[in-house]
Coordinates of N, CA and C and ligand atoms in Angstrom, one line a residue:
M1 N 0.9 -1.2 0.0 CA 0.0 0.0 0.0 C 0.9 1.2 0.0
S2 N 0.6 2.2 -0.9 CA 1.5 3.3 -1.0 C 1.2 4.4 0.1
L3 N 2.2 5.1 0.5 CA 1.9 6.1 1.6 C 1.4 7.3 0.9
P4 N 0.6 8.2 1.7 CA -0.2 9.2 1.0 C 0.6 10.4 0.6
F5 N 1.8 10.7 1.0 CA 2.5 11.8 0.4 C 4.0 11.7 0.5
Q6 N 4.7 12.4 -0.4 CA 6.1 12.4 -0.6 C 6.8 13.6 0.1
A7 N 8.1 13.6 0.1 CA 8.8 14.6 0.9 C 8.4 16.1 0.6
Q8 N 8.2 16.4 -0.7 CA 7.9 17.8 -1.0 C 6.4 18.1 -1.2
E9 N 5.6 17.1 -0.8 CA 4.2 17.4 -0.9 C 3.6 17.8 0.4
G10 N 2.5 18.6 0.3 CA 1.8 18.9 1.5 C 0.7 17.9 1.8
L11 N 0.0 18.1 2.9 CA -1.0 17.2 3.3 C -2.2 18.0 3.9
V12 N -3.4 17.8 3.4 CA -4.6 18.4 3.9 C -5.5 17.3 4.4
Q13 N -5.9 17.4 5.6 CA -6.8 16.3 6.2 C -8.1 17.0 6.6
L14 N -9.2 16.4 6.3 CA -10.6 16.9 6.6 C -11.3 15.8 7.4
L15 N -11.8 16.2 8.6 CA -12.6 15.2 9.3 C -13.9 15.9 9.6
L16 N -15.0 15.3 9.0 CA -16.3 15.8 9.2 C -16.9 15.1 10.4
T17 N -17.3 15.9 11.4 CA -17.9 15.3 12.6 C -19.5 15.3 12.4
S18 N -20.0 16.1 11.5 CA -21.4 16.2 11.1 C -21.4 16.8 9.7
P19 N -22.5 16.8 9.0 CA -22.5 17.4 7.6 C -22.1 18.9 7.6
E20 N -22.2 19.6 8.8 CA -21.9 21.0 8.8 C -20.6 21.3 9.5
T21 N -20.1 20.4 10.4 CA -18.9 20.8 11.2 C -17.8 19.7 11.0
G22 N -16.6 20.2 11.3 CA -15.5 19.3 11.2 C -14.2 20.0 11.5
Y23 N -13.1 19.3 11.2 CA -11.8 19.8 11.4 C -11.0 19.8 10.1
L24 N -10.2 20.8 9.9 CA -9.3 20.9 8.7 C -7.9 21.1 9.2
S25 N -7.0 20.3 8.7 CA -5.6 20.4 9.1 C -4.8 20.5 7.8
I26 N -3.9 21.5 7.8 CA -3.1 21.8 6.6 C -1.6 21.7 7.0
L27 N -0.9 20.8 6.3 CA 0.6 20.7 6.6 C 1.2 21.2 5.2
D28 N 1.8 22.4 5.3 CA 2.2 23.0 4.1 C 3.8 22.9 3.9
P29 N 4.3 22.3 2.8 CA 5.7 22.1 2.7 C 6.5 23.5 2.6
L30 N 5.7 24.6 2.3 CA 6.4 25.9 2.2 C 6.7 26.5 3.5
T31 N 5.9 26.1 4.5 CA 6.1 26.7 5.9 C 6.8 25.6 6.8
D32 N 6.5 24.4 6.5 CA 7.1 23.3 7.3 C 8.0 22.5 6.3
Q33 N 9.3 22.6 6.4 CA 10.2 22.1 5.4 C 10.2 20.6 5.3
T34 N 9.8 19.9 6.3 CA 9.9 18.5 6.4 C 8.5 17.8 6.7
P35 N 7.5 18.0 5.9 CA 6.2 17.4 6.2 C 6.3 15.9 6.2
S36 N 7.2 15.3 5.5 CA 7.3 13.9 5.4 C 7.6 13.2 6.8
Q37 N 8.2 14.1 7.7 CA 8.5 13.5 9.0 C 7.2 13.1 9.8
W38 N 6.1 13.6 9.3 CA 4.8 13.3 10.0 C 4.1 12.1 9.4
I39 N 4.8 11.5 8.4 CA 4.2 10.5 7.6 C 3.6 9.3 8.5
G40 N 4.4 9.0 9.5 CA 4.0 7.9 10.4 C 2.8 8.2 11.2
T41 N 2.3 9.4 11.2 CA 1.1 9.7 12.0 C -0.1 9.5 11.1
V42 N 0.1 9.3 9.8 CA -1.1 9.2 8.9 C -1.2 7.7 8.6
S43 N -2.4 7.2 8.9 CA -2.6 5.8 8.6 C -3.1 5.6 7.1
P44 N -2.5 4.7 6.4 CA -3.0 4.5 5.0 C -4.3 3.7 5.0
F45 N -4.7 3.3 6.2 CA -5.9 2.5 6.3 C -7.1 3.3 6.7
L46 N -8.3 3.1 6.1 CA -9.4 3.9 6.4 C -9.8 3.8 7.9
K47 N -9.9 5.0 8.5 CA -10.1 5.1 10.0 C -9.0 4.4 10.8
G48 N -7.9 4.0 10.2 CA -6.8 3.3 10.9 C -7.1 1.9 11.2
E49 N -8.2 1.4 10.6 CA -8.7 0.1 11.0 C -8.4 -1.0 9.9
I50 N -8.1 -2.2 10.3 CA -8.0 -3.3 9.3 C -8.9 -4.4 9.7
P51 N -10.0 -4.5 9.0 CA -10.9 -5.6 9.4 C -10.4 -7.0 8.9
I52 N -10.3 -7.9 9.8 CA -9.8 -9.2 9.5 C -11.0 -10.2 9.4
A53 N -11.0 -10.9 8.3 CA -12.2 -11.8 8.0 C -12.2 -12.9 9.1
V54 N -13.4 -13.4 9.4 CA -13.6 -14.5 10.3 C -13.1 -15.8 9.6
D55 N -12.4 -16.6 10.4 CA -12.0 -17.9 9.8 C -12.4 -19.0 10.8
K56 N -13.4 -19.6 10.6 CA -13.9 -20.6 11.6 C -13.1 -21.8 11.8
A57 N -12.2 -22.1 10.8 CA -11.4 -23.3 10.8 C -10.2 -23.0 11.8
A58 N -9.9 -21.8 12.1 CA -8.8 -21.6 13.1 C -9.2 -21.9 14.5
P59 N -8.2 -22.3 15.3 CA -8.6 -22.7 16.7 C -9.2 -21.5 17.5
S60 N -8.9 -20.3 17.2 CA -9.5 -19.1 17.9 C -9.3 -17.9 17.0
R61 N -9.8 -16.8 17.5 CA -9.7 -15.5 16.8 C -8.3 -14.9 16.9
A62 N -7.4 -15.5 17.7 CA -6.1 -14.9 18.0 C -5.3 -14.6 16.7
F63 N -5.6 -15.3 15.6 CA -4.8 -15.2 14.4 C -5.0 -13.8 13.8
A64 N -6.0 -13.0 14.2 CA -6.3 -11.7 13.7 C -5.1 -10.8 14.0
K65 N -4.4 -11.0 15.2 CA -3.3 -10.1 15.5 C -2.1 -10.3 14.6
L66 N -1.9 -11.6 14.2 CA -0.8 -11.9 13.3 C -1.1 -11.3 11.9
V67 N -2.3 -11.5 11.4 CA -2.7 -11.1 10.1 C -2.7 -9.6 10.0
E68 N -3.2 -8.9 11.0 CA -3.2 -7.4 11.0 C -1.8 -6.9 11.0
S69 N -0.9 -7.5 11.7 CA 0.5 -7.1 11.7 C 1.1 -7.3 10.3
E70 N 0.8 -8.4 9.7 CA 1.3 -8.6 8.3 C 0.8 -7.5 7.4
H71 N -0.4 -7.1 7.5 CA -1.0 -6.1 6.6 C -0.3 -4.8 6.9
R72 N 0.0 -4.4 8.1 CA 0.6 -3.1 8.5 C 2.1 -3.1 8.0
L73 N 2.7 -4.3 8.1 CA 4.1 -4.5 7.7 C 4.2 -4.6 6.2
E74 N 3.1 -4.9 5.5 CA 3.2 -5.2 4.1 C 4.1 -6.3 3.7
K75 N 4.2 -7.3 4.6 CA 5.0 -8.5 4.4 C 4.2 -9.7 4.9
Y76 N 4.2 -10.8 4.2 CA 3.3 -11.9 4.5 C 4.1 -13.2 4.5
I77 N 3.8 -14.0 5.5 CA 4.5 -15.3 5.6 C 4.1 -16.1 4.4
S78 N 5.0 -16.7 3.7 CA 4.7 -17.3 2.5 C 5.3 -18.7 2.4
Q79 N 4.8 -19.5 1.4 CA 5.2 -20.8 1.2 C 6.7 -21.0 1.2
G80 N 7.2 -22.0 1.9 CA 8.6 -22.3 1.9 C 9.4 -21.6 3.0
Q81 N 8.8 -20.6 3.6 CA 9.5 -19.9 4.7 C 9.5 -20.7 6.0
S82 N 10.3 -20.2 6.9 CA 10.4 -20.9 8.2 C 10.0 -20.0 9.3
C83 N 9.3 -20.5 10.3 CA 8.8 -19.7 11.4 C 9.0 -20.5 12.7
V84 N 9.2 -19.7 13.8 CA 9.1 -20.2 15.1 C 8.0 -19.5 15.8
D85 N 7.1 -20.3 16.4 CA 5.9 -19.7 17.1 C 6.0 -20.0 18.6
L86 N 6.3 -19.0 19.4 CA 6.5 -19.2 20.8 C 5.2 -19.0 21.6
G87 N 4.8 -19.9 22.5 CA 3.5 -19.7 23.1 C 2.4 -20.0 22.1
A88 N 2.5 -21.1 21.5 CA 1.7 -21.4 20.3 C 0.3 -22.0 20.5
S89 N 0.1 -22.6 21.7 CA -1.1 -23.3 21.9 C -2.3 -22.4 22.1
P90 N -3.5 -22.7 21.5 CA -3.9 -23.9 20.8 C -3.5 -23.9 19.4
G91 N -3.0 -22.8 18.8 CA -2.5 -22.9 17.5 C -3.0 -22.0 16.4
S92 N -3.7 -20.9 16.8 CA -4.3 -20.0 15.8 C -3.2 -19.3 15.0
W93 N -2.1 -18.9 15.6 CA -1.0 -18.3 14.8 C -0.3 -19.4 14.0
T94 N 0.0 -20.5 14.5 CA 0.6 -21.6 13.8 C -0.2 -22.0 12.6
Y95 N -1.5 -21.9 12.7 CA -2.4 -22.3 11.7 C -2.2 -21.4 10.4
I96 N -1.8 -20.1 10.6 CA -1.7 -19.2 9.4 C -0.5 -19.7 8.5
P97 N 0.7 -19.7 9.1 CA 1.8 -20.2 8.2 C 1.7 -21.6 7.7
A98 N 1.1 -22.5 8.5 CA 1.0 -23.9 8.0 C 0.0 -23.9 6.8
Q99 N -1.1 -23.1 6.9 CA -2.0 -23.1 5.8 C -1.4 -22.5 4.5
R100 N -0.4 -21.6 4.7 CA 0.2 -21.0 3.5 C 1.4 -21.8 3.0
G101 N 1.7 -22.9 3.6 CA 2.8 -23.7 3.1 C 4.2 -23.4 3.7
A102 N 4.2 -22.7 4.9 CA 5.4 -22.4 5.6 C 5.6 -23.4 6.7
Q103 N 6.9 -23.6 7.0 CA 7.2 -24.6 8.1 C 7.2 -23.8 9.5
V104 N 6.6 -24.5 10.5 CA 6.5 -23.9 11.8 C 7.1 -24.8 12.9
I105 N 7.9 -24.2 13.7 CA 8.3 -24.9 15.0 C 7.4 -24.2 16.0
A106 N 6.5 -24.9 16.6 CA 5.6 -24.4 17.6 C 6.0 -24.8 19.0
V107 N 6.2 -23.8 19.8 CA 6.8 -24.1 21.2 C 5.7 -23.7 22.2
D108 N 5.4 -24.6 23.1 CA 4.4 -24.3 24.2 C 4.5 -25.4 25.2
R109 N 4.1 -25.1 26.4 CA 4.0 -26.1 27.5 C 2.8 -27.0 27.2
S110 N 1.8 -26.5 26.5 CA 0.6 -27.3 26.2 C 0.5 -27.6 24.7
P111 N -0.1 -28.8 24.4 CA -0.1 -29.1 23.0 C -1.1 -28.2 22.2
L112 N -0.9 -28.3 20.9 CA -1.8 -27.6 19.9 C -3.1 -28.4 19.7
R113 N -4.0 -27.8 19.0 CA -5.2 -28.6 18.6 C -4.7 -29.8 17.8
D114 N -5.4 -30.9 17.9 CA -5.0 -32.2 17.4 C -4.6 -32.2 15.9
D115 N -5.4 -31.5 15.1 CA -5.0 -31.5 13.6 C -3.7 -30.8 13.4
L116 N -3.4 -29.8 14.2 CA -2.1 -29.0 14.0 C -1.0 -29.9 14.6
M117 N -1.2 -30.6 15.6 CA -0.2 -31.5 16.1 C 0.3 -32.5 15.0
R118 N -0.7 -32.9 14.2 CA -0.4 -33.9 13.1 C 0.0 -33.3 11.8
H119 N 0.0 -31.9 11.7 CA 0.2 -31.2 10.4 C 1.6 -31.5 10.0
P120 N 1.8 -31.9 8.7 CA 3.2 -32.2 8.2 C 4.2 -31.0 8.3
L121 N 3.7 -29.8 8.2 CA 4.6 -28.6 8.3 C 4.8 -28.1 9.7
V122 N 4.2 -28.7 10.7 CA 4.3 -28.2 12.0 C 5.1 -29.2 12.9
K123 N 6.1 -28.7 13.5 CA 6.9 -29.5 14.5 C 6.6 -28.9 15.9
F124 N 6.0 -29.7 16.7 CA 5.7 -29.2 18.1 C 6.8 -29.5 19.0
V125 N 7.2 -28.5 19.8 CA 8.2 -28.7 20.8 C 7.6 -28.3 22.2
Q126 N 7.5 -29.3 23.1 CA 6.9 -29.0 24.4 C 8.0 -28.4 25.3
G127 N 7.8 -27.2 25.9 CA 8.8 -26.7 26.7 C 8.7 -25.2 26.9
D128 N 9.8 -24.6 27.5 CA 9.8 -23.2 27.9 C 10.2 -22.4 26.7
A129 N 9.3 -21.5 26.3 CA 9.6 -20.6 25.1 C 10.9 -19.8 25.3
F130 N 11.2 -19.4 26.6 CA 12.3 -18.6 26.8 C 13.6 -19.3 26.8
Q131 N 13.5 -20.6 26.8 CA 14.8 -21.5 26.7 C 15.0 -21.9 25.3
F132 N 14.0 -21.7 24.4 CA 14.2 -22.3 23.0 C 15.1 -21.5 22.2
A133 N 16.0 -22.2 21.5 CA 16.8 -21.5 20.5 C 16.8 -22.3 19.2
P134 N 16.6 -21.7 18.0 CA 16.5 -22.5 16.8 C 17.9 -22.9 16.4
S135 N 18.0 -24.0 15.6 CA 19.3 -24.5 15.1 C 19.9 -23.6 14.1
G136 N 19.1 -22.7 13.5 CA 19.7 -21.7 12.6 C 18.7 -20.6 12.4
P137 N 19.0 -19.5 11.7 CA 18.1 -18.4 11.6 C 16.8 -18.8 10.9
V138 N 15.7 -18.2 11.3 CA 14.4 -18.4 10.6 C 13.9 -17.2 10.0
D139 N 12.9 -17.3 9.1 CA 12.4 -16.1 8.5 C 11.5 -15.3 9.4
W140 N 10.8 -16.0 10.3 CA 9.8 -15.3 11.2 C 9.9 -15.8 12.6
L141 N 10.0 -14.8 13.5 CA 9.7 -15.1 14.9 C 8.3 -14.7 15.2
L142 N 7.4 -15.6 15.7 CA 6.1 -15.2 16.1 C 6.0 -15.5 17.6
C143 N 5.5 -14.6 18.4 CA 5.5 -14.9 19.9 C 4.3 -14.2 20.5
D144 N 3.5 -15.1 21.1 CA 2.2 -14.6 21.8 C 2.2 -15.1 23.2
V145 N 3.4 -15.4 23.8 CA 3.5 -16.0 25.1 C 2.8 -15.0 26.1
I146 N 2.1 -15.6 27.1 CA 1.6 -14.8 28.2 C 2.8 -14.8 29.2
A147 N 3.4 -13.6 29.4 CA 4.5 -13.4 30.2 C 4.6 -12.0 30.6
A148 N 5.4 -11.7 31.7 CA 5.7 -10.3 32.1 C 6.2 -9.5 30.8
P149 N 5.8 -8.3 30.7 CA 6.3 -7.5 29.5 C 7.8 -7.5 29.3
E150 N 8.5 -7.3 30.5 CA 10.0 -7.3 30.4 C 10.6 -8.5 29.8
R151 N 10.0 -9.7 30.0 CA 10.5 -10.9 29.5 C 10.3 -11.0 28.0
S152 N 9.1 -10.6 27.6 CA 8.8 -10.7 26.1 C 9.6 -9.7 25.4
M153 N 9.9 -8.5 26.0 CA 10.7 -7.5 25.3 C 12.1 -7.9 25.2
Q154 N 12.6 -8.5 26.3 CA 14.0 -9.0 26.2 C 14.2 -10.1 25.2
L155 N 13.2 -11.0 25.2 CA 13.3 -12.1 24.2 C 13.4 -11.5 22.8
L156 N 12.5 -10.6 22.5 CA 12.5 -10.0 21.2 C 13.9 -9.3 20.9
I157 N 14.4 -8.5 21.8 CA 15.7 -7.8 21.5 C 16.8 -8.9 21.3
D158 N 16.8 -10.0 22.1 CA 17.8 -11.0 21.9 C 17.7 -11.7 20.6
W159 N 16.5 -12.0 20.2 CA 16.3 -12.7 18.9 C 16.8 -11.9 17.7
V160 N 16.4 -10.6 17.8 CA 16.7 -9.7 16.6 C 18.2 -9.4 16.7
R161 N 18.8 -9.1 17.9 CA 20.2 -8.7 18.0 C 21.1 -9.9 17.5
E162 N 20.7 -11.1 17.9 CA 21.5 -12.3 17.5 C 21.1 -12.8 16.1
R163 N 20.2 -12.1 15.5 CA 19.8 -12.4 14.1 C 19.3 -13.9 14.0
R164 N 18.5 -14.3 15.0 CA 17.9 -15.6 14.9 C 16.7 -15.6 14.0
C165 N 16.2 -14.4 13.8 CA 15.0 -14.2 12.9 C 15.2 -13.0 12.0
R166 N 14.5 -12.9 10.9 CA 14.6 -11.7 10.1 C 13.3 -10.8 10.4
Q167 N 12.1 -11.4 10.3 CA 10.9 -10.7 10.6 C 10.3 -11.2 11.9
F168 N 9.5 -10.4 12.5 CA 9.0 -10.8 13.8 C 7.6 -10.1 14.1
V169 N 6.8 -10.9 14.8 CA 5.5 -10.4 15.3 C 5.5 -10.9 16.8
V170 N 5.5 -9.9 17.7 CA 5.6 -10.3 19.1 C 4.5 -9.5 19.9
T171 N 3.7 -10.2 20.7 CA 2.8 -9.5 21.6 C 3.4 -9.2 22.9
I172 N 3.3 -8.0 23.4 CA 3.7 -7.6 24.7 C 2.5 -7.4 25.6
K173 N 2.3 -8.3 26.5 CA 1.0 -8.3 27.3 C 1.2 -7.6 28.6
F174 N 0.2 -6.9 29.0 CA 0.2 -6.1 30.3 C -0.8 -6.7 31.3
R175 N -0.4 -6.5 32.6 CA -1.3 -6.9 33.6 C -2.2 -5.8 34.1
G176 N -1.8 -4.6 34.2 CA -2.6 -3.5 34.6 C -2.6 -2.4 33.5
D177 N -3.0 -1.2 33.9 CA -3.0 -0.1 32.9 C -1.8 0.9 33.1
T178 N -0.8 0.5 33.9 CA 0.3 1.4 34.2 C 1.6 0.8 33.6
E179 N 1.5 -0.2 32.9 CA 2.8 -0.9 32.4 C 3.3 -0.4 31.1
Y180 N 2.5 0.6 30.4 CA 2.9 1.0 29.1 C 4.3 1.7 29.2
T181 N 4.7 2.3 30.3 CA 5.9 3.0 30.4 C 7.1 2.0 30.3
K182 N 6.8 0.7 30.5 CA 7.9 -0.3 30.4 C 8.4 -0.5 29.0
L183 N 7.7 0.1 28.0 CA 8.1 -0.1 26.6 C 9.3 0.8 26.3
D184 N 9.7 1.7 27.2 CA 10.8 2.6 26.8 C 12.0 2.0 26.2
E185 N 12.5 0.9 26.9 CA 13.7 0.3 26.4 C 13.6 -0.3 25.0
L186 N 12.4 -0.9 24.8 CA 12.1 -1.5 23.5 C 12.1 -0.4 22.4
K187 N 11.5 0.8 22.7 CA 11.4 1.9 21.8 C 12.8 2.4 21.5
S188 N 13.7 2.4 22.4 CA 15.1 2.9 22.1 C 16.0 1.9 21.5
E189 N 15.8 0.6 21.8 CA 16.7 -0.4 21.3 C 16.4 -0.9 19.9
M190 N 15.1 -1.1 19.7 CA 14.7 -1.8 18.4 C 15.0 -1.0 17.2
P191 N 14.8 0.3 17.1 CA 15.1 1.0 15.9 C 16.5 0.8 15.4
K192 N 17.4 0.7 16.4 CA 18.9 0.5 16.1 C 19.1 -0.9 15.4
L193 N 18.2 -1.9 15.7 CA 18.4 -3.2 15.3 C 17.6 -3.6 14.0
C194 N 16.7 -2.6 13.7 CA 15.7 -3.0 12.6 C 15.7 -2.1 11.4
E195 N 15.4 -2.7 10.3 CA 15.1 -1.8 9.1 C 13.7 -1.2 9.2
V196 N 12.8 -2.0 9.8 CA 11.4 -1.5 10.0 C 11.0 -2.0 11.4
F197 N 10.4 -1.0 12.1 CA 9.9 -1.4 13.5 C 8.7 -0.7 13.8
H198 N 7.6 -1.4 14.2 CA 6.4 -0.9 14.6 C 6.0 -1.4 16.0
L199 N 5.5 -0.5 16.8 CA 5.0 -0.9 18.1 C 3.6 -0.2 18.2
L200 N 2.6 -1.1 18.2 CA 1.2 -0.5 18.0 C 0.2 -1.3 18.9
H201 N -0.8 -0.6 19.3 CA -2.0 -1.2 19.8 C -2.9 -1.5 18.6
L202 N -2.9 -2.8 18.2 CA -3.7 -3.2 17.0 C -5.2 -3.2 17.3
C203 N -6.0 -3.1 16.2 CA -7.4 -3.3 16.4 C -7.7 -4.6 17.1
A204 N -6.9 -5.6 16.9 CA -7.2 -6.9 17.5 C -6.5 -7.1 18.8
N205 N -5.8 -6.1 19.3 CA -5.1 -6.2 20.6 C -6.1 -6.0 21.8
K206 N -5.9 -6.7 22.9 CA -6.7 -6.3 24.1 C -5.7 -5.5 25.0
N207 N -5.4 -5.9 26.2 CA -4.5 -5.2 27.1 C -3.1 -5.6 26.8
E208 N -2.6 -5.2 25.6 CA -1.3 -5.6 25.1 C -1.0 -4.7 23.9
V209 N 0.2 -4.8 23.4 CA 0.6 -4.1 22.2 C 1.4 -5.1 21.3
S210 N 1.5 -4.8 20.1 CA 2.2 -5.7 19.2 C 3.5 -5.0 18.6
A211 N 4.6 -5.8 18.7 CA 5.8 -5.3 18.1 C 6.1 -6.1 16.9
F212 N 6.2 -5.5 15.7 CA 6.5 -6.2 14.5 C 7.4 -5.4 13.6
G213 N 8.2 -6.2 12.8 CA 9.1 -5.5 11.9 C 10.1 -6.4 11.2
I214 N 11.1 -5.8 10.7 CA 12.2 -6.5 10.0 C 13.5 -6.1 10.5
G215 N 14.3 -7.1 11.0 CA 15.6 -6.9 11.5 C 16.6 -6.5 10.4
R216 N 17.6 -5.8 10.8 CA 18.7 -5.4 9.9 C 19.5 -6.6 9.5
R217 N 20.0 -6.7 8.3 CA 20.8 -7.8 7.8 C 22.2 -7.8 8.6
S218 N 22.7 -6.6 8.8 CA 23.9 -6.5 9.6 C 23.7 -5.3 10.6
V219 N 24.0 -5.6 11.9 CA 23.7 -4.6 12.9 C 25.0 -3.9 13.3
Ligands
SAM1 C1 -2.3 -16.3 24.4 S1 -1.8 -18.0 24.4 C2 -1.2 -18.1 22.8 C3 -2.3 -18.3 21.8 C4 -1.7 -18.6 20.4 N1 -0.9 -17.6 19.8 C5 -2.8 -19.0 19.5 O1 -3.0 -18.2 18.5 O2 -3.5 -20.0 19.6 C6 -0.4 -18.0 25.4 C7 0.3 -19.3 25.4 O3 1.6 -19.0 26.1 C8 1.9 -20.2 26.7 N2 3.0 -20.0 27.6 C9 3.1 -19.1 28.7 N3 4.3 -19.2 29.2 C10 5.1 -20.0 28.5 C11 6.4 -20.4 28.5 N4 7.3 -20.0 29.4 N5 6.9 -21.3 27.6 C12 6.0 -21.8 26.7 N6 4.7 -21.4 26.6 C13 4.3 -20.5 27.5 C14 0.7 -20.7 27.3 O4 0.7 -22.1 27.6 C15 -0.4 -20.3 26.2 O5 -0.7 -21.4 25.4

């Protein structure tokens, strides 16, 4: 999806709150020399929302977080790629790459849904997601583990810094409403390690945010 304006273009936004009233915002390249720096504040998606279709064959609706992240990243898990899915049970995230022909190592203390346990592209590893290390780099790290935010953030930083994965989608889960400040380290570390890094509260997120992006080839 192309972004709505280039470096030397201005931006006019109109929000109608009723047929007679609304807000008009003008970002003029003649008075503001770098309007493109605001590009990240403009969503290319209508109302900033990405509706994800229902898929009743998936074990749960949790796959919507993964698919929404893919759309926002404009990168999609595809046939022949390799994924590690940490905290994978019952398997809604694993279901997406397996359905597309990608290989998945699914790690959890609990098993996946029966059909996914038998899926030829899925290898289930029972154990601690924080102790798991792949035998070589993988295309995608997927992680939806229920854990303290500090642990999930450190796991992500380690995986990307050590180049165990190229692309990643990781959920950072919160217990209360005061933990959002804990994201500061992630916000400062990840841009140094990544070509693309997003940290967002997705339409599909509950009390959590999603970190997704593409690691640098060389850090
Ligand atoms: C929200 S669920 C994951 C849902 C999954 N993404 C899906 O789409 O079906 C979180 C999972 O994390 C697992 N989990 C929590 N701590 C873990 C750990 N230390 N190691 C492995 N799995 C863990 C739980 O067993 C649970 O299945």
